[in-house]
Short mmCIF file of C-alpha atoms and ligand atoms in Angstrom, two decimals:
data_model
loop_
_atom_site.label_atom_id
_atom_site.label_comp_id
_atom_site.label_asym_id
_atom_site.label_seq_id
_atom_site.Cartn_x
_atom_site.Cartn_y
_atom_site.Cartn_z
CA MET A 1 -9.56 4.73 26.93
CA PRO A 2 -10.87 1.18 27.09
CA LEU A 3 -14.56 0.91 27.70
CA VAL A 4 -14.14 -1.56 30.55
CA SER A 5 -12.44 1.06 32.69
CA GLN A 6 -15.43 3.40 32.42
CA PRO A 7 -18.12 3.79 35.09
CA PRO A 8 -21.38 1.99 34.34
CA ASN A 9 -23.56 3.48 31.70
CA PRO A 10 -26.41 5.62 33.09
CA ARG A 11 -29.96 4.37 32.62
CA PRO A 12 -31.98 5.98 29.83
CA GLY A 13 -33.38 9.31 30.86
CA GLU A 14 -30.90 9.71 33.69
CA GLY A 15 -29.25 13.08 33.19
CA GLN A 16 -25.48 13.34 33.51
CA ARG A 17 -25.12 17.06 34.01
CA PRO A 18 -24.38 17.34 37.72
CA ALA A 19 -25.97 19.91 39.92
CA ASP A 20 -23.26 19.75 42.54
CA ALA A 21 -19.63 20.78 42.48
CA ALA A 22 -18.24 17.25 42.79
CA ARG A 23 -18.35 16.49 39.10
CA THR A 24 -16.39 13.59 37.72
CA ASP A 25 -13.86 14.21 34.97
CA ASP A 26 -16.15 12.53 32.51
CA GLN A 27 -19.03 14.75 33.50
CA LYS A 28 -16.89 17.86 33.12
CA ARG A 29 -15.95 16.72 29.65
CA ASN A 30 -19.58 16.12 28.83
CA ALA A 31 -20.36 19.69 29.67
CA GLU A 32 -17.48 20.81 27.49
CA ALA A 33 -18.66 18.71 24.57
CA ASN A 34 -22.01 20.34 24.75
CA MET A 35 -20.42 23.72 24.19
CA GLN A 36 -19.43 22.66 20.68
CA TRP A 37 -22.79 21.60 19.39
CA GLY A 38 -25.08 21.37 22.39
CA GLY A 39 -27.37 24.41 22.02
CA ARG A 40 -30.44 22.22 22.10
CA PHE A 41 -29.04 19.57 24.42
CA ALA A 42 -29.83 19.59 28.12
CA ALA A 43 -27.46 16.78 29.06
CA GLY A 44 -24.12 15.49 27.88
CA PRO A 45 -23.65 12.16 26.14
CA SER A 46 -23.33 8.97 28.13
CA VAL A 47 -19.91 7.50 28.56
CA VAL A 48 -20.56 4.77 26.05
CA MET A 49 -21.92 7.34 23.60
CA GLN A 50 -18.69 9.28 23.87
CA GLU A 51 -16.66 6.15 23.50
CA ILE A 52 -18.38 5.01 20.32
CA ASN A 53 -18.67 8.51 18.90
CA ALA A 54 -15.14 9.75 19.33
CA SER A 55 -12.61 9.47 16.54
CA ILE A 56 -9.87 11.54 18.18
CA GLY A 57 -8.01 8.35 19.12
CA PHE A 58 -7.14 7.84 15.47
CA ASP A 59 -8.01 10.96 13.47
CA ARG A 60 -5.44 12.98 15.41
CA LYS A 61 -3.11 11.60 12.77
CA MET A 62 -4.66 14.21 10.44
CA TRP A 63 -3.81 17.25 12.56
CA ARG A 64 -1.47 18.75 9.98
CA GLN A 65 -4.06 18.40 7.25
CA ASP A 66 -6.76 19.89 9.49
CA ILE A 67 -4.62 22.92 10.22
CA ARG A 68 -3.74 23.35 6.55
CA GLY A 69 -7.41 23.22 5.63
CA SER A 70 -8.38 25.74 8.32
CA ARG A 71 -5.68 28.14 7.21
CA ALA A 72 -6.89 28.02 3.62
CA HIS A 73 -10.51 28.44 4.70
CA ALA A 74 -9.68 31.40 6.95
CA ALA A 75 -7.66 33.15 4.25
CA MET A 76 -10.55 32.73 1.83
CA LEU A 77 -13.10 34.00 4.39
CA GLY A 78 -10.83 37.03 4.79
CA ARG A 79 -10.70 37.59 1.03
CA ILE A 80 -14.50 37.59 0.71
CA GLY A 81 -14.93 39.87 3.71
CA VAL A 82 -16.48 37.39 6.17
CA LEU A 83 -13.45 37.69 8.44
CA SER A 84 -11.43 40.84 9.07
CA ALA A 85 -7.72 40.91 8.30
CA GLU A 86 -7.05 40.92 12.07
CA GLU A 87 -9.20 37.84 12.57
CA VAL A 88 -7.44 35.97 9.78
CA GLN A 89 -4.15 36.97 11.32
CA ALA A 90 -5.23 35.83 14.80
CA ILE A 91 -6.44 32.50 13.42
CA GLY A 92 -3.14 31.98 11.63
CA ALA A 93 -1.12 32.74 14.76
CA GLY A 94 -3.40 30.56 16.91
CA LEU A 95 -3.06 27.65 14.50
CA ASP A 96 0.73 28.10 14.47
CA ALA A 97 0.79 27.87 18.26
CA ILE A 98 -1.42 24.78 18.24
CA ALA A 99 0.79 23.13 15.62
CA ALA A 100 3.84 23.85 17.75
CA ASP A 101 2.13 22.38 20.82
CA ILE A 102 1.10 19.21 18.99
CA GLU A 103 4.56 18.85 17.53
CA ALA A 104 6.08 19.21 20.99
CA GLY A 105 3.64 16.73 22.55
CA LEU A 106 2.08 19.45 24.69
CA PHE A 107 -1.43 19.29 23.25
CA THR A 108 -4.02 17.34 25.24
CA PHE A 109 -6.43 15.61 22.92
CA GLU A 110 -9.87 15.40 24.55
CA THR A 111 -12.15 12.46 23.87
CA ALA A 112 -15.11 14.60 24.81
CA LEU A 113 -14.26 16.90 21.91
CA GLU A 114 -14.82 13.91 19.65
CA ASP A 115 -12.47 14.47 16.77
CA ILE A 116 -9.42 16.36 15.56
CA HIS A 117 -11.57 19.08 13.99
CA MET A 118 -13.31 20.02 17.26
CA ASN A 119 -10.18 19.56 19.35
CA ILE A 120 -8.29 22.09 17.26
CA GLU A 121 -11.19 24.49 16.91
CA ALA A 122 -11.93 24.44 20.64
CA ARG A 123 -8.29 25.09 21.49
CA LEU A 124 -8.14 27.87 18.93
CA THR A 125 -11.16 29.54 20.49
CA GLU A 126 -9.66 29.15 23.94
CA ARG A 127 -6.56 30.93 22.67
CA ILE A 128 -7.95 33.68 20.47
CA GLY A 129 -11.60 34.03 21.46
CA ASP A 130 -14.31 35.03 19.01
CA ALA A 131 -12.25 34.87 15.83
CA GLY A 132 -11.92 31.13 16.53
CA ARG A 133 -15.69 30.83 16.72
CA ARG A 134 -16.06 32.45 13.29
CA LEU A 135 -13.75 29.99 11.53
CA HIS A 136 -16.51 27.44 10.98
CA THR A 137 -18.51 29.89 8.83
CA GLY A 138 -19.60 28.28 5.57
CA ARG A 139 -18.03 24.98 6.52
CA SER A 140 -19.16 21.80 8.24
CA ARG A 141 -17.20 18.94 9.70
CA ASN A 142 -18.55 16.91 6.80
CA ASP A 143 -16.65 18.84 4.14
CA GLN A 144 -13.81 19.43 6.58
CA VAL A 145 -13.21 15.75 7.24
CA ALA A 146 -13.55 14.89 3.55
CA THR A 147 -10.93 17.54 2.76
CA ASP A 148 -8.56 16.55 5.54
CA PHE A 149 -8.79 12.88 4.64
CA ARG A 150 -8.12 13.56 0.95
CA LEU A 151 -5.10 15.61 1.93
CA TRP A 152 -3.89 12.80 4.20
CA VAL A 153 -4.33 10.11 1.55
CA ARG A 154 -2.61 12.35 -1.02
CA ASP A 155 0.37 12.82 1.29
CA ALA A 156 0.45 9.07 1.92
CA ILE A 157 0.38 8.40 -1.83
CA ASP A 158 3.38 10.66 -2.36
CA GLY A 159 5.36 8.92 0.37
CA LEU A 160 4.46 5.42 -0.79
CA ASP A 161 5.19 6.28 -4.40
CA SER A 162 8.78 7.17 -3.60
CA GLN A 163 9.11 4.06 -1.44
CA ILE A 164 7.94 1.87 -4.33
CA GLU A 165 10.37 3.66 -6.62
CA GLU A 166 13.14 2.86 -4.15
CA VAL A 167 12.28 -0.85 -4.15
CA MET A 168 12.19 -0.84 -7.95
CA ARG A 169 15.65 0.70 -7.98
CA ALA A 170 16.92 -2.02 -5.63
CA LEU A 171 15.40 -4.77 -7.77
CA ALA A 172 16.73 -3.33 -11.04
CA THR A 173 20.20 -2.94 -9.53
CA ARG A 174 20.28 -6.58 -8.44
CA ALA A 175 18.79 -7.62 -11.78
CA GLY A 176 21.68 -5.96 -13.59
CA GLU A 177 24.11 -7.74 -11.30
CA PHE A 178 22.62 -11.18 -12.07
CA ALA A 179 21.47 -10.57 -15.66
CA ALA A 180 23.36 -13.62 -16.95
CA ASP A 181 22.96 -16.02 -14.02
CA PRO A 182 20.62 -18.91 -14.85
CA MET A 183 18.12 -20.28 -12.39
CA PRO A 184 15.27 -22.71 -12.85
CA GLY A 185 12.11 -21.02 -14.04
CA PHE A 186 8.97 -22.66 -12.69
CA THR A 187 5.37 -23.17 -13.61
CA HIS A 188 3.22 -25.01 -11.06
CA LEU A 189 6.43 -24.80 -8.96
CA GLN A 190 7.73 -27.53 -11.27
CA THR A 191 10.97 -26.90 -13.15
CA ALA A 192 9.92 -25.47 -16.51
CA GLN A 193 12.69 -23.67 -18.41
CA PRO A 194 15.86 -21.90 -17.36
CA VAL A 195 15.58 -18.14 -16.85
CA THR A 196 18.06 -15.71 -15.40
CA PHE A 197 17.89 -14.49 -11.84
CA GLY A 198 17.92 -10.93 -13.15
CA HIS A 199 14.93 -11.66 -15.37
CA HIS A 200 13.01 -12.99 -12.39
CA LEU A 201 13.72 -9.84 -10.37
CA LEU A 202 12.71 -7.59 -13.26
CA ALA A 203 9.29 -9.26 -13.30
CA TYR A 204 8.67 -7.59 -9.93
CA VAL A 205 9.88 -4.25 -11.25
CA GLU A 206 7.08 -4.44 -13.83
CA MET A 207 4.50 -5.22 -11.14
CA LEU A 208 5.65 -2.37 -8.94
CA ALA A 209 5.60 0.02 -11.90
CA ARG A 210 1.91 -0.81 -12.36
CA ASP A 211 1.37 -0.30 -8.63
CA ARG A 212 2.75 3.21 -9.00
CA GLY A 213 0.48 3.76 -11.98
CA ARG A 214 -2.52 2.81 -9.85
CA LEU A 215 -1.45 5.27 -7.17
CA ALA A 216 -1.03 7.99 -9.78
CA ASP A 217 -4.55 7.32 -11.14
CA CYS A 218 -5.96 7.41 -7.64
CA ARG A 219 -4.18 10.69 -6.93
CA ARG A 220 -5.50 12.27 -10.11
CA ARG A 221 -9.13 11.45 -9.33
CA LEU A 222 -8.73 12.30 -5.65
CA ASN A 223 -7.39 15.75 -6.34
CA GLU A 224 -10.61 17.78 -6.05
CA CYS A 225 -11.44 19.88 -3.02
CA PRO A 226 -14.63 19.19 -1.03
CA LEU A 227 -14.15 22.24 1.23
CA GLY A 228 -17.09 24.61 1.00
CA SER A 229 -19.61 21.87 0.25
CA ALA A 230 -20.59 22.43 3.89
CA ALA A 231 -22.88 19.87 5.52
CA LEU A 232 -24.38 18.56 2.27
CA ALA A 233 -26.14 21.33 0.36
CA GLY A 234 -23.45 23.95 -0.13
CA THR A 235 -23.67 27.30 1.63
CA SER A 236 -25.27 30.71 1.30
CA PHE A 237 -21.94 32.45 1.99
CA PRO A 238 -20.19 33.63 -1.17
CA LEU A 239 -17.23 31.31 -0.71
CA ASP A 240 -14.44 31.27 -3.27
CA ARG A 241 -14.03 27.51 -3.49
CA HIS A 242 -11.51 27.84 -6.30
CA MET A 243 -9.28 29.83 -4.00
CA THR A 244 -9.27 27.20 -1.24
CA ALA A 245 -8.86 24.40 -3.77
CA ARG A 246 -5.80 26.13 -5.22
CA ALA A 247 -4.33 26.92 -1.83
CA LEU A 248 -4.51 23.26 -0.85
CA GLY A 249 -2.96 22.03 -4.10
CA PHE A 250 -6.18 20.58 -5.53
CA ASP A 251 -6.89 20.82 -9.25
CA GLN A 252 -10.41 22.16 -8.70
CA PRO A 253 -13.32 22.16 -6.25
CA THR A 254 -15.68 19.16 -6.27
CA ALA A 255 -18.75 19.77 -8.43
CA ASN A 256 -21.56 18.33 -6.31
CA SER A 257 -21.86 19.07 -2.61
CA LEU A 258 -23.75 15.85 -1.80
CA ASP A 259 -21.16 13.73 -3.55
CA ALA A 260 -18.30 15.72 -2.02
CA VAL A 261 -19.24 14.97 1.58
CA SER A 262 -20.25 11.36 1.03
CA ASP A 263 -17.66 10.10 -1.46
CA ARG A 264 -14.97 7.79 -0.15
CA ASP A 265 -13.97 6.38 -3.54
CA PHE A 266 -10.56 7.96 -3.12
CA ALA A 267 -9.96 5.92 0.04
CA LEU A 268 -11.26 2.76 -1.62
CA GLU A 269 -9.09 3.28 -4.68
CA PHE A 270 -6.14 3.82 -2.41
CA LEU A 271 -6.92 0.59 -0.56
CA ALA A 272 -7.45 -1.30 -3.81
CA ALA A 273 -4.05 -0.10 -5.01
CA ALA A 274 -2.61 -1.06 -1.62
CA ALA A 275 -4.17 -4.52 -1.71
CA ILE A 276 -2.84 -5.25 -5.20
CA SER A 277 0.61 -3.98 -4.35
CA ALA A 278 0.67 -5.88 -1.04
CA MET A 279 -0.27 -8.99 -3.01
CA HIS A 280 2.74 -8.40 -5.27
CA LEU A 281 5.01 -7.92 -2.28
CA SER A 282 3.58 -11.05 -0.74
CA ARG A 283 4.45 -13.11 -3.81
CA LEU A 284 8.04 -11.93 -3.69
CA ALA A 285 8.11 -12.51 0.07
CA GLU A 286 6.86 -16.06 -0.49
CA GLU A 287 9.60 -16.66 -3.05
CA ILE A 288 12.19 -15.36 -0.61
CA VAL A 289 10.85 -17.79 2.01
CA ILE A 290 11.11 -20.67 -0.47
CA TRP A 291 14.49 -19.59 -1.82
CA CYS A 292 16.16 -19.49 1.56
CA SER A 293 14.74 -22.80 2.76
CA ALA A 294 17.27 -25.59 3.27
CA PRO A 295 16.06 -27.80 0.38
CA TYR A 296 16.28 -24.87 -2.08
CA ARG A 297 19.27 -22.83 -0.86
CA PHE A 298 18.86 -20.36 -3.75
CA ILE A 299 19.66 -17.30 -1.66
CA ARG A 300 20.96 -16.43 1.75
CA LEU A 301 19.70 -13.57 3.89
CA SER A 302 22.18 -12.04 6.30
CA ASP A 303 21.68 -11.84 10.07
CA ALA A 304 20.12 -8.42 9.48
CA PHE A 305 17.03 -10.03 7.94
CA THR A 306 16.74 -13.35 9.72
CA THR A 307 15.90 -14.47 13.22
CA GLY A 308 17.02 -17.50 15.16
CA SER A 309 14.99 -20.17 16.88
CA SER A 310 14.97 -20.41 20.66
CA ILE A 311 15.19 -24.20 20.48
CA MET A 312 16.73 -25.17 17.12
CA PRO A 313 20.20 -23.62 16.85
CA GLN A 314 20.56 -24.34 13.14
CA LYS A 315 17.53 -22.25 12.15
CA ARG A 316 17.66 -18.96 10.24
CA ASN A 317 14.08 -17.87 9.87
CA PRO A 318 13.02 -15.38 7.20
CA ASP A 319 10.55 -13.66 9.54
CA ALA A 320 10.55 -10.36 7.70
CA ALA A 321 9.49 -12.08 4.48
CA GLU A 322 6.82 -14.05 6.31
CA LEU A 323 5.44 -10.87 7.86
CA VAL A 324 5.33 -9.08 4.52
CA ARG A 325 3.41 -12.09 3.22
CA ALA A 326 1.05 -11.90 6.19
CA LYS A 327 0.46 -8.15 6.16
CA THR A 328 -1.30 -8.61 2.85
CA GLY A 329 -4.16 -10.02 4.91
CA ARG A 330 -4.74 -6.83 6.83
CA VAL A 331 -4.41 -4.64 3.75
CA THR A 332 -6.95 -6.73 1.83
CA GLY A 333 -9.11 -6.76 4.96
CA ALA A 334 -9.02 -2.97 5.05
CA LEU A 335 -10.33 -2.78 1.48
CA VAL A 336 -13.12 -5.27 2.07
CA GLY A 337 -13.95 -3.63 5.40
CA LEU A 338 -14.39 -0.16 3.96
CA LEU A 339 -16.31 -1.42 0.93
CA THR A 340 -18.66 -3.07 3.39
CA VAL A 341 -19.02 0.12 5.44
CA MET A 342 -19.86 2.17 2.36
CA LYS A 343 -22.23 -0.20 0.61
CA GLY A 344 -25.85 0.77 1.07
CA LEU A 345 -25.21 4.15 2.76
CA PRO A 346 -27.82 6.66 1.63
CA LEU A 347 -26.61 10.16 0.68
CA ALA A 348 -25.11 12.20 2.09
CA TYR A 349 -22.81 11.95 5.14
CA ALA A 350 -23.48 9.25 7.73
CA LYS A 351 -21.45 8.63 10.84
CA ASP A 352 -20.61 5.20 9.48
CA MET A 353 -18.09 7.02 7.35
CA GLN A 354 -15.98 7.80 10.38
CA GLU A 355 -14.96 4.13 10.14
CA ASP A 356 -13.06 4.99 6.95
CA LYS A 357 -9.87 6.16 8.61
CA GLU A 358 -8.52 3.29 10.68
CA PRO A 359 -8.37 0.81 7.79
CA VAL A 360 -6.68 3.39 5.58
CA PHE A 361 -4.15 4.38 8.25
CA ASP A 362 -3.45 0.76 9.09
CA ALA A 363 -3.10 -0.32 5.47
CA ALA A 364 -0.82 2.63 4.68
CA ASP A 365 1.42 1.72 7.63
CA ALA A 366 1.49 -1.97 6.71
CA TRP A 367 2.24 -1.16 3.08
CA ALA A 368 5.03 1.27 3.95
CA LEU A 369 6.64 -1.18 6.35
CA SER A 370 6.35 -4.03 3.85
CA LEU A 371 8.03 -1.92 1.17
CA ALA A 372 10.85 -1.03 3.53
CA ALA A 373 11.32 -4.69 4.50
CA ILE A 374 11.20 -5.97 0.92
CA GLY A 375 13.64 -3.28 -0.21
CA GLY A 376 15.96 -4.25 2.62
CA MET A 377 15.80 -7.96 1.78
CA VAL A 378 16.35 -7.36 -1.94
CA ARG A 379 19.48 -5.37 -1.17
CA ASP A 380 20.58 -7.90 1.43
CA MET A 381 20.05 -11.24 -0.28
CA ALA A 382 23.01 -13.15 -1.62
CA PRO A 383 22.02 -15.58 -4.37
CA ASP A 384 24.06 -18.79 -4.58
CA THR A 385 24.72 -18.52 -8.31
CA ALA A 386 26.48 -21.91 -8.57
CA ARG A 387 23.54 -23.66 -6.97
CA LEU A 388 21.06 -21.71 -9.10
CA ARG A 389 22.99 -22.74 -12.23
CA GLU A 390 23.05 -26.37 -11.14
CA MET A 391 19.33 -26.44 -10.39
CA ALA A 392 18.60 -24.65 -13.67
CA GLY A 393 19.96 -27.68 -15.48
CA SER A 394 18.04 -30.24 -13.48
CA GLY A 395 14.54 -31.49 -14.12
CA PHE A 396 15.01 -31.65 -17.93
CA ALA A 397 14.68 -27.87 -18.04
CA THR A 398 15.92 -27.72 -21.65
CA ALA A 399 13.30 -30.15 -23.00
CA THR A 400 11.52 -27.30 -24.79
CA ASP A 401 14.82 -26.34 -26.44
CA LEU A 402 15.09 -29.90 -27.77
CA ALA A 403 11.52 -29.82 -29.11
CA ASP A 404 12.17 -26.42 -30.72
CA TRP A 405 15.33 -27.83 -32.36
CA LEU A 406 13.31 -30.70 -33.87
CA VAL A 407 10.87 -28.17 -35.30
CA ARG A 408 13.51 -25.74 -36.53
CA VAL A 409 16.06 -28.21 -37.96
CA LEU A 410 14.01 -31.28 -38.91
CA ASN A 411 10.82 -29.39 -39.69
CA LEU A 412 8.75 -31.66 -37.42
CA PRO A 413 5.28 -30.36 -36.51
CA PHE A 414 5.49 -29.06 -32.92
CA ARG A 415 3.14 -31.73 -31.57
CA ALA A 416 5.31 -34.50 -33.07
CA ALA A 417 8.45 -32.83 -31.71
CA HIS A 418 6.80 -32.65 -28.29
CA HIS A 419 6.10 -36.39 -28.46
CA VAL A 420 9.66 -37.34 -29.49
CA THR A 421 11.06 -35.10 -26.74
CA GLY A 422 8.76 -36.72 -24.20
CA ARG A 423 10.10 -40.14 -25.13
CA LEU A 424 13.70 -38.91 -24.85
CA VAL A 425 12.96 -37.44 -21.40
CA ALA A 426 11.57 -40.83 -20.36
CA ARG A 427 14.75 -42.56 -21.59
CA ALA A 428 16.98 -40.09 -19.78
CA GLU A 429 14.96 -40.43 -16.63
CA ALA A 430 15.19 -44.24 -16.81
CA ARG A 431 18.95 -43.99 -17.15
CA GLY A 432 19.32 -41.32 -14.47
CA VAL A 433 20.95 -38.74 -16.76
CA ASP A 434 19.83 -35.39 -18.08
CA LEU A 435 19.05 -34.82 -21.77
CA ALA A 436 22.63 -33.91 -22.63
CA GLY A 437 23.70 -37.20 -21.02
CA LEU A 438 21.96 -39.28 -23.69
CA THR A 439 24.11 -40.59 -26.54
CA LEU A 440 23.45 -39.63 -30.13
CA ALA A 441 22.53 -43.26 -30.79
CA GLU A 442 19.90 -43.16 -28.06
CA MET A 443 18.51 -39.98 -29.55
CA GLN A 444 18.43 -41.49 -33.02
CA ALA A 445 16.57 -44.50 -31.68
CA GLU A 446 13.61 -42.17 -31.19
CA GLU A 447 14.18 -39.99 -34.25
CA PRO A 448 16.82 -41.18 -36.78
CA ARG A 449 17.37 -37.74 -38.36
CA ILE A 450 18.70 -36.17 -35.13
CA THR A 451 22.31 -34.99 -35.54
CA ALA A 452 25.04 -34.13 -33.04
CA SER A 453 24.26 -30.42 -33.37
CA VAL A 454 21.26 -31.03 -31.11
CA PHE A 455 23.63 -31.01 -28.14
CA ASP A 456 24.32 -27.31 -28.77
CA VAL A 457 20.85 -26.36 -27.56
CA LEU A 458 20.72 -28.60 -24.52
CA SER A 459 22.88 -26.52 -22.20
CA VAL A 460 21.33 -24.06 -19.79
CA GLU A 461 23.49 -21.23 -21.16
CA ALA A 462 22.38 -21.91 -24.74
CA SER A 463 18.78 -22.10 -23.60
CA VAL A 464 18.70 -18.69 -21.91
CA ALA A 465 20.85 -17.08 -24.60
CA SER A 466 18.34 -18.19 -27.25
CA ARG A 467 15.38 -16.45 -25.56
CA THR A 468 15.95 -13.18 -27.39
CA SER A 469 12.29 -12.46 -28.14
CA TYR A 470 11.13 -9.07 -26.82
CA GLY A 471 10.71 -9.48 -23.07
CA GLY A 472 12.52 -12.83 -23.08
CA THR A 473 15.14 -14.00 -20.60
CA ALA A 474 18.29 -13.73 -22.77
CA PRO A 475 21.05 -12.13 -20.66
CA GLU A 476 21.51 -9.29 -23.18
CA ASN A 477 17.78 -8.46 -22.91
CA VAL A 478 17.88 -8.56 -19.15
CA ALA A 479 20.99 -6.40 -18.90
CA ARG A 480 19.45 -3.85 -21.29
CA GLN A 481 16.15 -3.74 -19.43
CA ALA A 482 17.80 -3.43 -16.04
CA ALA A 483 19.87 -0.53 -17.34
CA GLN A 484 16.80 1.06 -18.91
CA TRP A 485 14.87 0.86 -15.63
CA LEU A 486 17.75 2.34 -13.72
CA SER A 487 17.97 5.26 -16.10
CA VAL A 488 14.19 5.84 -15.95
CA LEU A 489 14.22 5.66 -12.15
CA GLY A 490 17.18 8.04 -11.95
N1 LIG B 1 -15.35 12.63 13.14
C1 LIG B 1 -16.21 12.70 12.00
C2 LIG B 1 -15.67 11.75 10.91
O1 LIG B 1 -14.57 11.32 11.02
C3 LIG B 1 -16.27 14.09 11.47
C4 LIG B 1 -17.56 14.45 10.78
C5 LIG B 1 -18.67 14.52 11.74
N2 LIG B 1 -19.84 15.05 11.14
C6 LIG B 1 -21.01 14.92 11.75
N3 LIG B 1 -22.03 15.42 11.15
N4 LIG B 1 -21.16 14.35 12.89
O2 LIG B 1 -16.36 11.39 10.01
#
């Protein structure tokens, strides 16, 4: 609820608990909130206090994780004899009913109940009575939220990992298709040497493979269970933390209760992995934007991935690519934002840490959508192979091949070969031809020992075919690597 629509904030000291029956909705909710933690409170929070304090507007996204955590905690409390079998059963049934209500959109999330943890617990107690009130034994919202959030990030990692895999599959498939099609390779966005289109696409497969590796590392370190660390010091109840950890799919319980409730490294690592991956996607998006521009015309995106202009009928705008490029900003912002929240926080939990969720949720959404859009564009794009081939041969792209020939055949030192080649490029440029357009006599004017066999290395096809070094752009390499990736990806 936007703050502006709220009644004015009461003056300090002015109680909000009404004596009369005509209580406002907000005041009723205040009274309700107090029931959760208000034993020593005489009055409910002010409207602005509620507004700034509540996280239910966004942490409701974690309702599944919260219910999973509560189930595991209740089962463990039953095992150690803190809850009776009937109570565990009632809690389980109550949580099932709540899950069904949320799923069906029938659950009313209350701002006054602050967060997802208290919303679910309050509803549980409403439904099943005292057993609901016993669920919080040996647990605090501090370890509860840390557990729920780890579970959420872990689920997000698993989803994103398969999305990245899907994009890699799309790239490797297209790479195999265009393994032998030359295009200009650039450095400084200046024509450098011919490469194949497939080779270029496989470069992104490598980047995305490392992105998956980062997610896997993050998942491994994240996979410890904070539940049972309680508020900060642990608990006097004989909890079986190994049991809850196992039940929730964690490798083990966290080892230090202070660290467990105040650590958000897992969220930061996730955001760092997201920021790096979004940066990769942004580079590809930028190339797509360049490639489908009119001066380049390297690829064409279909109507499915372009938009028109309301004024210029000829336009086909690559909006999806531009938005992938732009979303990198919010993902990077999320990382920097959370780092800034966490820096300088004393141990253990502080409410500042509630600001951890929105950046993570937002970055995860932006990343997932970017992956879907990039995957779609990779599958959709139609490279103009004739144009790519033509441009691959322009800009003296085989000059390095000429220099290498001078070294290999005439045994010139590379620096001398570089110099001779430079002079030949200047001649060709002056005459408006490419290197293969020079006559043998013109070549020999710069270096008398040059023979006609030099022309064999000046074609684009010869250039890419010669790059057989491991990881090089030779079509046979590219075809093999594309096939290898596809078999690894399954
Ligand atoms: N909504 C809180 C969060 O997201 C839950 C933990 C609250 N703990 C507390 N001691 N107030 O961080």
